[in-house]
PDB file of C-alpha atoms in Angstrom:
ATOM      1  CA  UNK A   1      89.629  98.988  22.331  1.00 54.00           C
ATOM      2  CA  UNK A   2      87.428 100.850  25.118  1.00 57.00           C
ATOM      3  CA  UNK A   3      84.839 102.604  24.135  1.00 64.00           C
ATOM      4  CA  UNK A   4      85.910 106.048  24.821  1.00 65.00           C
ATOM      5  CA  UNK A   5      89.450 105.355  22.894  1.00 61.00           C
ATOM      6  CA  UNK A   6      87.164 103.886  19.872  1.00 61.00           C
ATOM      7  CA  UNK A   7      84.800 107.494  19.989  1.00 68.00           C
ATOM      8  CA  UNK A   8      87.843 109.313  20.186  1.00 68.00           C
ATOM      9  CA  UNK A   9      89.787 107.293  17.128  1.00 67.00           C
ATOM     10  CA  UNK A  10      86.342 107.404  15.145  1.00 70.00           C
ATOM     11  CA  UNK A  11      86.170 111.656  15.877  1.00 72.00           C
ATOM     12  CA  UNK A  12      89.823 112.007  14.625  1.00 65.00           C
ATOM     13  CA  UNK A  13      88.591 110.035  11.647  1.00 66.00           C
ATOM     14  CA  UNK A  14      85.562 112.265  11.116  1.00 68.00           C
ATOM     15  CA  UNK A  15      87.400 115.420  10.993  1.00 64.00           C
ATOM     16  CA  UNK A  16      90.004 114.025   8.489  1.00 65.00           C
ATOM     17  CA  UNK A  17      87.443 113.349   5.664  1.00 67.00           C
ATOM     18  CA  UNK A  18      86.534 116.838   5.055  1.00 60.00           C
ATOM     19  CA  UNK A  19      89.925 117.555   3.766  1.00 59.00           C
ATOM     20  CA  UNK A  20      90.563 114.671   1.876  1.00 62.00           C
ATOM     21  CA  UNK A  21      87.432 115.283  -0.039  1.00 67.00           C
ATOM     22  CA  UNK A  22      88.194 119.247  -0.307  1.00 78.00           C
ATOM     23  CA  UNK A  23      86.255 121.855  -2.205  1.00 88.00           C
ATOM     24  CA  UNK A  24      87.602 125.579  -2.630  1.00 92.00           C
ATOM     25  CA  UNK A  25      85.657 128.240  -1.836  1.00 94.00           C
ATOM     26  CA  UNK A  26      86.186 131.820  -3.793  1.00 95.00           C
ATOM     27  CA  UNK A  27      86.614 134.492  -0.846  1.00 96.00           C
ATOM     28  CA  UNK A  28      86.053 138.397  -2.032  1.00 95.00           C
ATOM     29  CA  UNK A  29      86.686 141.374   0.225  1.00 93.00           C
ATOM     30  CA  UNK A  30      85.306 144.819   0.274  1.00 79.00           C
ATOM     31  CA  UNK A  31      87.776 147.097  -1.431  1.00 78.00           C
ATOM     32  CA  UNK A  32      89.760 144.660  -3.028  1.00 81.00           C
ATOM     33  CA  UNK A  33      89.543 143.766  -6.408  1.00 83.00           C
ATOM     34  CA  UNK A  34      91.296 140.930  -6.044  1.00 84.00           C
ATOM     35  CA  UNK A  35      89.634 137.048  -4.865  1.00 92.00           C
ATOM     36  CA  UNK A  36      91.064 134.198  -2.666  1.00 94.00           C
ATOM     37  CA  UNK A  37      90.863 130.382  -3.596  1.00 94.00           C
ATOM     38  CA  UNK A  38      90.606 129.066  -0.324  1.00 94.00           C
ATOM     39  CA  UNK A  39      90.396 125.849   1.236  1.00 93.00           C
ATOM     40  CA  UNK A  40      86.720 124.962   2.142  1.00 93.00           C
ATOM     41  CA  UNK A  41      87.381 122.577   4.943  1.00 91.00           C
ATOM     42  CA  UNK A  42      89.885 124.638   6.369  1.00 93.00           C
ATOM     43  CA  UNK A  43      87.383 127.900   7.096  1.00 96.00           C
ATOM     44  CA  UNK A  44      85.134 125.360   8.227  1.00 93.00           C
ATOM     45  CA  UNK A  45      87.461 123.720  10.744  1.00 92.00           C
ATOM     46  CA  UNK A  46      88.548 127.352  11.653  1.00 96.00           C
ATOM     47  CA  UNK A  47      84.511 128.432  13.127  1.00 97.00           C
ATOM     48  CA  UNK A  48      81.173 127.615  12.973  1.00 96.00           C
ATOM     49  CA  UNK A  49      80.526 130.839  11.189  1.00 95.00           C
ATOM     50  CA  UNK A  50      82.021 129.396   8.058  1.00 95.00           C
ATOM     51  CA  UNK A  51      80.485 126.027   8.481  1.00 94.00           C
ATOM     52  CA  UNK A  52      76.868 127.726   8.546  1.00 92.00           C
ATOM     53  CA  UNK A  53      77.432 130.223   5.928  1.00 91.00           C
ATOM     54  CA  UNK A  54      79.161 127.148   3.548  1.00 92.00           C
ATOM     55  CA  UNK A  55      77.275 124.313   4.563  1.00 88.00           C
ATOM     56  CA  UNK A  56      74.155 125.871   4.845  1.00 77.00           C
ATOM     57  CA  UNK A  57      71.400 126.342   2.188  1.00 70.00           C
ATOM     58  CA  UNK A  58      72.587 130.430   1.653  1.00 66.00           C
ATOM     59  CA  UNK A  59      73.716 131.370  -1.453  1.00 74.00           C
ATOM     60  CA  UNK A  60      77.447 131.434  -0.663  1.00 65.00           C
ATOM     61  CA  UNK A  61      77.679 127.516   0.032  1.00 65.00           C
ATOM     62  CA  UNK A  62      75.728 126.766  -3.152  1.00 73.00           C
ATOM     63  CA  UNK A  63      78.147 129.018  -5.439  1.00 83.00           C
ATOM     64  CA  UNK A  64      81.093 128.083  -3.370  1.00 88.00           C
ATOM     65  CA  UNK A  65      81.239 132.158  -2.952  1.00 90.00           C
ATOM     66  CA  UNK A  66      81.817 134.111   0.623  1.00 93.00           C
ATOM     67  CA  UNK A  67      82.345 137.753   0.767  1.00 92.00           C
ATOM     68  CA  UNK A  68      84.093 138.762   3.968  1.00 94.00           C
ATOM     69  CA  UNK A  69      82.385 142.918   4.830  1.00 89.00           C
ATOM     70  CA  UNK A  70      84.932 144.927   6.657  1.00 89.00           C
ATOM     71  CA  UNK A  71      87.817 142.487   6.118  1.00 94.00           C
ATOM     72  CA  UNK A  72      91.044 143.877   4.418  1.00 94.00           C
ATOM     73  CA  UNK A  73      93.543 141.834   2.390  1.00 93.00           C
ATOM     74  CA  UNK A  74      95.919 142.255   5.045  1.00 94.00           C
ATOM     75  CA  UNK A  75      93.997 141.142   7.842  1.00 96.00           C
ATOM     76  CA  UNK A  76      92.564 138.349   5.635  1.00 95.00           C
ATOM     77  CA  UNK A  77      96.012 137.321   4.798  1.00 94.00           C
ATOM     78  CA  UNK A  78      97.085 137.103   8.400  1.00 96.00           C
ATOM     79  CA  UNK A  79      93.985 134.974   9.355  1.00 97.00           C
ATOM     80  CA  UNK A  80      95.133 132.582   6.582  1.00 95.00           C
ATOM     81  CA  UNK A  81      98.802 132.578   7.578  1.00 95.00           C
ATOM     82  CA  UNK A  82      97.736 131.777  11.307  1.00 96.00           C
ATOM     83  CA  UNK A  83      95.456 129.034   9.979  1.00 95.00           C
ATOM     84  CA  UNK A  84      98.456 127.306   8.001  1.00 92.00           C
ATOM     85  CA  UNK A  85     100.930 127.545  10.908  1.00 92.00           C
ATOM     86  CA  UNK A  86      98.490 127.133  14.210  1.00 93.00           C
ATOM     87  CA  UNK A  87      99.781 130.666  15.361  1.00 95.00           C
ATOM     88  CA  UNK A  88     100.788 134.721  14.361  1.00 96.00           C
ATOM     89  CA  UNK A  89     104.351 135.799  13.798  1.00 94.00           C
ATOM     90  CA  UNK A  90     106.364 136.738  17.131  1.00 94.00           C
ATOM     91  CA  UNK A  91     105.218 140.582  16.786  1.00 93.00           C
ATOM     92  CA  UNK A  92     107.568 141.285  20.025  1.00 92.00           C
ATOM     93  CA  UNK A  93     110.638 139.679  18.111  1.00 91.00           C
ATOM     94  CA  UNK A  94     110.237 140.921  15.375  1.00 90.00           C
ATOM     95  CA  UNK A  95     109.578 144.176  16.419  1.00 90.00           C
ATOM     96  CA  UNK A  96     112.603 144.272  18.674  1.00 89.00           C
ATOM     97  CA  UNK A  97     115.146 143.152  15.754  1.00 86.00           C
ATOM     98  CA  UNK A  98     113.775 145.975  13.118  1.00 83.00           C
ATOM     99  CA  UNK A  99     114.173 148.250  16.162  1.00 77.00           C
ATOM    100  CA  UNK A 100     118.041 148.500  16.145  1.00 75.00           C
ATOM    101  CA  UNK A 101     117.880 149.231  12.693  1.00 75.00           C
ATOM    102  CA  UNK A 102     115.281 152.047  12.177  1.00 72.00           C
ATOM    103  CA  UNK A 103     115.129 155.585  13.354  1.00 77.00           C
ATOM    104  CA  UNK A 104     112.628 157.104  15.845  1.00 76.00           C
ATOM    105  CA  UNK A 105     110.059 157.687  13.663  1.00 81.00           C
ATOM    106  CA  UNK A 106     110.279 154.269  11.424  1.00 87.00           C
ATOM    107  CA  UNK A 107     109.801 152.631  14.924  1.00 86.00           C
ATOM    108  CA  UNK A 108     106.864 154.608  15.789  1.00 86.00           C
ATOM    109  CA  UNK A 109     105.470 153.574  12.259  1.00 90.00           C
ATOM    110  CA  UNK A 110     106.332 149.972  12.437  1.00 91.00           C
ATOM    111  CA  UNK A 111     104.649 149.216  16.042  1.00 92.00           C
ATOM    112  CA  UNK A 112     101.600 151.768  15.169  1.00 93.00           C
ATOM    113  CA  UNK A 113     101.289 149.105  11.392  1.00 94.00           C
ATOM    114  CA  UNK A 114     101.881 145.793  14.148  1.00 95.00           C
ATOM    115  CA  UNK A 115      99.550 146.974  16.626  1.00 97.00           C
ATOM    116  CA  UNK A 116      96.624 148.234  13.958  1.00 97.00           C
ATOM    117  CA  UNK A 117      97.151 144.411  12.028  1.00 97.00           C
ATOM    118  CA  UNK A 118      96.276 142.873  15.330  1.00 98.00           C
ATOM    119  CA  UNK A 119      93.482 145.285  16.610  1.00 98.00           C
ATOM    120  CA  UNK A 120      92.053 144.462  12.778  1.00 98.00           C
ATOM    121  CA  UNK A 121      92.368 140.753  13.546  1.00 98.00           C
ATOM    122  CA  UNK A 122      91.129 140.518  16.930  1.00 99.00           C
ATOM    123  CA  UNK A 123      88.084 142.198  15.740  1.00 98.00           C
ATOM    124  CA  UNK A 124      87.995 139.637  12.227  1.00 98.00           C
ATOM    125  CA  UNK A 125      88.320 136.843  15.080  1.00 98.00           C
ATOM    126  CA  UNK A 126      85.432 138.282  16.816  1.00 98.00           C
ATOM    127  CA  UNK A 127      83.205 138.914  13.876  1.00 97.00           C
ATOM    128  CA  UNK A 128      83.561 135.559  12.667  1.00 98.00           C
ATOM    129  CA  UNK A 129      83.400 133.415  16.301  1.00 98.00           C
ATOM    130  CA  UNK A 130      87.132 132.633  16.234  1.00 98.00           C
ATOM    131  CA  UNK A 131      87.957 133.121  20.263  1.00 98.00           C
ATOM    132  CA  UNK A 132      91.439 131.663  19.917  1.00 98.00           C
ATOM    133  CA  UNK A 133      92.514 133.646  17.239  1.00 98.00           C
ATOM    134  CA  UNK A 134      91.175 136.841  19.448  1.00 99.00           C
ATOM    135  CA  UNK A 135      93.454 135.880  22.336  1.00 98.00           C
ATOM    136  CA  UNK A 136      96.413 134.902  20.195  1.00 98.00           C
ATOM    137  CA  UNK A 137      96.327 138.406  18.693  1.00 98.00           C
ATOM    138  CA  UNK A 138      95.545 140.093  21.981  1.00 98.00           C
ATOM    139  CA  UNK A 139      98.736 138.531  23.838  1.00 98.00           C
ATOM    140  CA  UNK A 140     100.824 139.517  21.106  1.00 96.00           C
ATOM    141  CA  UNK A 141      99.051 143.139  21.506  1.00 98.00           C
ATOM    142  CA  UNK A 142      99.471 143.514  24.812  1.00 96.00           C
ATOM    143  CA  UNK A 143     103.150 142.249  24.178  1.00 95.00           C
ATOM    144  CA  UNK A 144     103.898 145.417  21.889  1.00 94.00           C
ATOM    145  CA  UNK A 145     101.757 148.101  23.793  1.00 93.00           C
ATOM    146  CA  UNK A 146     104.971 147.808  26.483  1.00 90.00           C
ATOM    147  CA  UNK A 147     107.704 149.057  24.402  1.00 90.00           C
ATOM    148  CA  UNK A 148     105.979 152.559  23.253  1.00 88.00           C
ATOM    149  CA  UNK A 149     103.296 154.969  24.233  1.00 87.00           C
ATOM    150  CA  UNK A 150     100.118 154.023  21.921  1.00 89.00           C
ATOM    151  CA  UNK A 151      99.174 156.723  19.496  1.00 88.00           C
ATOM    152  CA  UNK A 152      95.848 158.155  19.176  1.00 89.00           C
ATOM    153  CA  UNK A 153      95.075 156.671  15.507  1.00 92.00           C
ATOM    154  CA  UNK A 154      95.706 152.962  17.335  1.00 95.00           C
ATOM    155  CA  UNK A 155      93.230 153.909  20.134  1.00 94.00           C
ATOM    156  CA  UNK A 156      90.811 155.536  17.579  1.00 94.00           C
ATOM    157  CA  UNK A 157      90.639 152.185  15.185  1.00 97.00           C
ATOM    158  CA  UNK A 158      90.092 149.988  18.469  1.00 98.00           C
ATOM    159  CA  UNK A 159      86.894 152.078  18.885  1.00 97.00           C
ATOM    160  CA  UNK A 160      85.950 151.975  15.596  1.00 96.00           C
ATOM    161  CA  UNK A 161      86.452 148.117  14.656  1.00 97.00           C
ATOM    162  CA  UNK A 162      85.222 146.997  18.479  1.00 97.00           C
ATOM    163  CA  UNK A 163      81.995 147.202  20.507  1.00 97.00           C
ATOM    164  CA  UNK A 164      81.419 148.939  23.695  1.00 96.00           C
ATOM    165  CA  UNK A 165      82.780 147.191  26.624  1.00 96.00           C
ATOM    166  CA  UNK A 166      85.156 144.599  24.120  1.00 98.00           C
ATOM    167  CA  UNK A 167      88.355 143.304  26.330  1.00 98.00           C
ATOM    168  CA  UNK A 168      90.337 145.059  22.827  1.00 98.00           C
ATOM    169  CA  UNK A 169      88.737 148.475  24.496  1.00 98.00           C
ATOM    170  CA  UNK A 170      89.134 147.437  27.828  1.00 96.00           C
ATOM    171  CA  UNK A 171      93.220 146.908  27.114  1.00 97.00           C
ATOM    172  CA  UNK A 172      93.715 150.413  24.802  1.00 97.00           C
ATOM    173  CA  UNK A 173      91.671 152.361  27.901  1.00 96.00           C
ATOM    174  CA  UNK A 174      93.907 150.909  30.583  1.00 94.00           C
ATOM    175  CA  UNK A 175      96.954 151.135  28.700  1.00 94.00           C
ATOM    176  CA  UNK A 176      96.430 154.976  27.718  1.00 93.00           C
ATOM    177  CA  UNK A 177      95.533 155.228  31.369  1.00 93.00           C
ATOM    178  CA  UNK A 178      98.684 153.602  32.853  1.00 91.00           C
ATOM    179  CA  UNK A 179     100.792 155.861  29.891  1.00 90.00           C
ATOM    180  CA  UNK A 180      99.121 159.002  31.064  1.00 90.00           C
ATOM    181  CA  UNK A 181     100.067 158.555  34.511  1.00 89.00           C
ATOM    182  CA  UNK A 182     103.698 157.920  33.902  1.00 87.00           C
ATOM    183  CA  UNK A 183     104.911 159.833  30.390  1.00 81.00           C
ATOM    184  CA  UNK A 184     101.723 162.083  30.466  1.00 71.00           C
ATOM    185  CA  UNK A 185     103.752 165.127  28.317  1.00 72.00           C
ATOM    186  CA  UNK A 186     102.801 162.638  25.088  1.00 77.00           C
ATOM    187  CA  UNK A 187      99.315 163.123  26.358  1.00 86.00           C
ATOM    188  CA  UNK A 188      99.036 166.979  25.130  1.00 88.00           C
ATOM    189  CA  UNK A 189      95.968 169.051  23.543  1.00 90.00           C
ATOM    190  CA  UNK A 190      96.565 167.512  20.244  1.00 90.00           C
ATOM    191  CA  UNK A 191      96.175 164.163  21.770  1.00 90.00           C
ATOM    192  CA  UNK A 192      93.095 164.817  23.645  1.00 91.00           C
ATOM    193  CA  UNK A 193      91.305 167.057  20.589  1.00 92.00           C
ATOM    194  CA  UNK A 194      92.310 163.919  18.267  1.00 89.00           C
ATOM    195  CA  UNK A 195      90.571 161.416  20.727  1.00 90.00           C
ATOM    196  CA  UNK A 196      87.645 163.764  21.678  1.00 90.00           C
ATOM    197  CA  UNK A 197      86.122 163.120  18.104  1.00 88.00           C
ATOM    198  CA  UNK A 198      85.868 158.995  19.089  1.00 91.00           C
ATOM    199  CA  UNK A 199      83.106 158.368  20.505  1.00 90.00           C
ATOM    200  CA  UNK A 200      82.945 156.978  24.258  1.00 95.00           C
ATOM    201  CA  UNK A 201      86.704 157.268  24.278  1.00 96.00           C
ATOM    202  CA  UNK A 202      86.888 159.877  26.611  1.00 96.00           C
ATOM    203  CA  UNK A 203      84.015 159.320  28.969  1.00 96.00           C
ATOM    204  CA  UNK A 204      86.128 155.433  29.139  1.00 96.00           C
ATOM    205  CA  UNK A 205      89.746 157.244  29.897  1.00 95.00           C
ATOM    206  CA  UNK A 206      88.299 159.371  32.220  1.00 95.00           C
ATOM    207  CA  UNK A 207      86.575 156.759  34.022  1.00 94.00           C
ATOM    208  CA  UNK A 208      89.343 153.994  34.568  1.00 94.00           C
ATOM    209  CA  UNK A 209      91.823 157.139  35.187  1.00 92.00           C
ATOM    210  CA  UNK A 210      89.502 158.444  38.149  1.00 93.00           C
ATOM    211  CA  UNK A 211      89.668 154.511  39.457  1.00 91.00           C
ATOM    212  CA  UNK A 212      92.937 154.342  39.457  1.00 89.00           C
ATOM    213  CA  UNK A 213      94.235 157.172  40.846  1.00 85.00           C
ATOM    214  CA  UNK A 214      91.434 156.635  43.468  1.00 82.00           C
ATOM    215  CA  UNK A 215      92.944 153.305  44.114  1.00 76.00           C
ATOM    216  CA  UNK A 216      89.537 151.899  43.449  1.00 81.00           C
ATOM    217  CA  UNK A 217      90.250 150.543  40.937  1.00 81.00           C
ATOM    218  CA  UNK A 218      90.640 146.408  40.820  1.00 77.00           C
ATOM    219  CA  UNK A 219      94.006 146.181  39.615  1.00 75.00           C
ATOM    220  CA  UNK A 220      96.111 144.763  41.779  1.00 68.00           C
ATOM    221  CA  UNK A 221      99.663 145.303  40.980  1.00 72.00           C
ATOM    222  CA  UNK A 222      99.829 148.068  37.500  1.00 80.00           C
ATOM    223  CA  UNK A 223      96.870 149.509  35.567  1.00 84.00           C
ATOM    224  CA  UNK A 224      99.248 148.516  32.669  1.00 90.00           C
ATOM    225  CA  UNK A 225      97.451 145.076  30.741  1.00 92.00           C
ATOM    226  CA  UNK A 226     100.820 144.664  29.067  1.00 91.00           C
ATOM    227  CA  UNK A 227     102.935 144.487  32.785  1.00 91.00           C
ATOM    228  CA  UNK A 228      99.800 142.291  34.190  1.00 91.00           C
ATOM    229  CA  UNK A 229     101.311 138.995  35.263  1.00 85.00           C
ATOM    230  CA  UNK A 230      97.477 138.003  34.895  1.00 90.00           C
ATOM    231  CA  UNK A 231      96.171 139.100  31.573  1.00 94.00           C
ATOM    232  CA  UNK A 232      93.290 136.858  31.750  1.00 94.00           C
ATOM    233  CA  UNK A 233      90.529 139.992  32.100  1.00 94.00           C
ATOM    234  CA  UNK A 234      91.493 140.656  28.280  1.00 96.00           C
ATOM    235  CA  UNK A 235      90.586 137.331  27.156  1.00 98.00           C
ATOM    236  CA  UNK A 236      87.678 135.539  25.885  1.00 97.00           C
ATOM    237  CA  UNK A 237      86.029 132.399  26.330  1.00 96.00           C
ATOM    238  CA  UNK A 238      87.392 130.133  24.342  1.00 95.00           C
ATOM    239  CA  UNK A 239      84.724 126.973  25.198  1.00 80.00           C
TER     240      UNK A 239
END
């Protein structure tokens, strides 16, 4: 066998034992009373975040114990689901086949709830050094921002569960930009008293809007991330 065929069979071999010899690991989250047996080997295979805090000598690997701060049962859930199946639900399908059914309001309630989940797990992704799980949940949130106008309490968790200048900000700005500028009645005092109380919002709207109605800006077809044929500025490194 050549040598770099035997490192590769011996690597595929190396990751296998893990699971074969698994331990479970209890997972708690703040505000839930309830706990998670979960898979050891499979949090560690998911980042290095769990492999240090597991594998380590803290106190969670030795009592086979993680607590997960500002993760939600939901979110946690989803994380686990995309683990077991290598991706997320089709949000945009299944979206558009609850759509025919509901009324206007259910809609706006359903893709508000589908659009906070993946906001919430974009930043868990982040938190917790997961880069392919970010981008998996921003393509299917840049997928939904294209069928409705995004409502303030969306924008307002992005800035609450993200950092300053995080692609998740970056893609709520510039799609509240490219809304304004084409439906801008839903844009009304409401709207902008609402998002004056989140900080930095405003100062960020204000800027990308200036840009692109300046034509400065460096978009080169839509200030819209969800009608970007190139979505690639709201990504993250994934090596």
């Amino acid at each position: 066998m050549a040598p770099k065929r035997k490192i590769e069979m011996e690597e595929f071999e190396k990751s296998t034992k893990p699971f074969l010899r698994d331990d479970f690991v209890t997972v708690t989250l703040d505000g839930s009373l309830s706990s998670y047996k979960v898979s050891k080997a499979m949090l560690c295979h998911a980042s290095p975040y769990f492999v240090k805090a597991l594998n380590g000598s803290f106190k969670e690997g030795k009592e086979r114990k993680l607590r997960l701060p500002g993760c939600d049962p939901d979110t946690f859930e989803r994380f686990i689901g995309y683990l077991a199946n290598g991706q997320l639900p089709d949000y945009k399908a299944i979206y558009l086949a609850m759509k025919s059914e509901q009324d206007d309001s259910q809609r706006l309630e359903i893709h508000e709830g589908f659009q906070n989940q993946l906001i919430s797990l974009w930043s868990f992704a982040d938190a917790h050094l997961m880069p392919e799980l970010q981008n998996e949940a921003m393509r299917h949130f840049l997928q939904l921002s294209g069928f409705l106008t995004m409502l303030s309490e969306t924008a307002s968790l992005a800035y609450e569960k993200t950092a300053d200048g995080s692609a998740m900000r970056r893609a709520v700005v510039s799609e509240n930009v490219y809304d304004y500028m084409t439906v801008d009645y839903h844009f009304d005092e409401r709207w902008f008293a609402d998002m004056g109380s989140v900080e930095k919002f405003l100062y960020d709207f204000t800027k990308s809007l200036t840009a692109c109605k300046g034509k400065t800006c460096d978009h080169k077809d839509t200030c819209s991330p969800s009608r970007m044929v190139d979505q690639s500025r709201y990504m993250v490194p994934e090596s």
